GROMACS .gro file of C-alpha atoms in nm:
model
   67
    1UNK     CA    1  10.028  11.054  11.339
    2UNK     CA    2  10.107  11.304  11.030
    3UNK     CA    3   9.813  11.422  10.878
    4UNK     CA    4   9.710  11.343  10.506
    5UNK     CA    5   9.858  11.607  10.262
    6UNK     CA    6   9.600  11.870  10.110
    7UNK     CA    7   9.561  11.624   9.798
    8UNK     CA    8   9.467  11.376   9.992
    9UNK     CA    9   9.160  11.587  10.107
   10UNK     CA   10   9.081  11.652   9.759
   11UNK     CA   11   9.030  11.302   9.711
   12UNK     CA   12   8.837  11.256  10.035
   13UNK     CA   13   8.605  11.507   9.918
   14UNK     CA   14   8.555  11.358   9.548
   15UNK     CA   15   8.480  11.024   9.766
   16UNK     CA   16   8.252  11.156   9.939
   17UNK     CA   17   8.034  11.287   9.639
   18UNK     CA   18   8.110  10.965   9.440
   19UNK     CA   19   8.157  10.707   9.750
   20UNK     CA   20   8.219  10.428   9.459
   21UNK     CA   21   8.447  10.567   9.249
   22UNK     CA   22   8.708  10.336   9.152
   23UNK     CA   23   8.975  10.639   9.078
   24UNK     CA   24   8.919  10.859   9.409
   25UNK     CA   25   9.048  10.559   9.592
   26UNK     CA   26   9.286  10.418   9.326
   27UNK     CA   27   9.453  10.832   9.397
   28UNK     CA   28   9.437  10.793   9.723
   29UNK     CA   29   9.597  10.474   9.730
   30UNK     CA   30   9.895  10.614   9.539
   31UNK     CA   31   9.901  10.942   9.759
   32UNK     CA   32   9.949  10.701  10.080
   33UNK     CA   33  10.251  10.527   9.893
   34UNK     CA   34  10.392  10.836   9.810
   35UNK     CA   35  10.370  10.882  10.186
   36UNK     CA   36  10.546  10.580  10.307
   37UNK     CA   37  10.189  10.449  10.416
   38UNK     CA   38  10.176  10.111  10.247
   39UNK     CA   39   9.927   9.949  10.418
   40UNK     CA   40   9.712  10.223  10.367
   41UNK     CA   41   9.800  10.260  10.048
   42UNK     CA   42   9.726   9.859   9.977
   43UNK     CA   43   9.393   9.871  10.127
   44UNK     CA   44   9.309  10.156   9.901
   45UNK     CA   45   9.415   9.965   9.582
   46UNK     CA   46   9.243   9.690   9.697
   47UNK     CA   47   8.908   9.865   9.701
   48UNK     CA   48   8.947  10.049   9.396
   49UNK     CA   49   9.052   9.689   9.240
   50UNK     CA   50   8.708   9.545   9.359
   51UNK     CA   51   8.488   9.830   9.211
   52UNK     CA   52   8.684   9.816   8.863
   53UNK     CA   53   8.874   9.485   8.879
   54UNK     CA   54   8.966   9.551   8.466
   55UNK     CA   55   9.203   9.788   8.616
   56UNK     CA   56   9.592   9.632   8.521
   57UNK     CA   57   9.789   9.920   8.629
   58UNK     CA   58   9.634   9.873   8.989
   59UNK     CA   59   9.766   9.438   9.035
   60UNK     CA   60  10.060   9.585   8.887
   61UNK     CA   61  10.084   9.824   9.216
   62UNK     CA   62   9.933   9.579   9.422
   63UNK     CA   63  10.184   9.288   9.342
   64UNK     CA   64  10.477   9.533   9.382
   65UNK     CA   65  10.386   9.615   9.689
   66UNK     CA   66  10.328   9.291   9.813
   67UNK     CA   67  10.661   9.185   9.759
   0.00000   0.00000   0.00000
């Protein structure tokens, strides 16, 4: 398996000081996709959709994908 890309270890570390932070995962959602990973990428977008579901731009992603 490839290993995530130096970003995403940025964002693994900002989880890790904020584990509920809605944009950490919402990045790493979108650094997945970027990556071909799209059920990594969902799941991400999910979570960050559940700890700010006001978020629009995130269904938008989610319903793309989903297609």
């Amino acid at each position: 398996t490839p290993k995530p890309s130096s970003a995403a270890s940025d964002v693994y570390k900002r989880q890790e000081l904020n584990p509920l932070s809605s944009q950490a995962f919402a990045m790493l959602g979108s650094i997945y996709y970027r990556l071909g990973w799209n059920r990594m990428a969902m799941e991400n977008w999910q979570y960050a959709l559940e700890l700010d579901p006001t978020n629009e731009g995130l269904k938008k992603y989610l319903i793309r994908l989903s297609r």
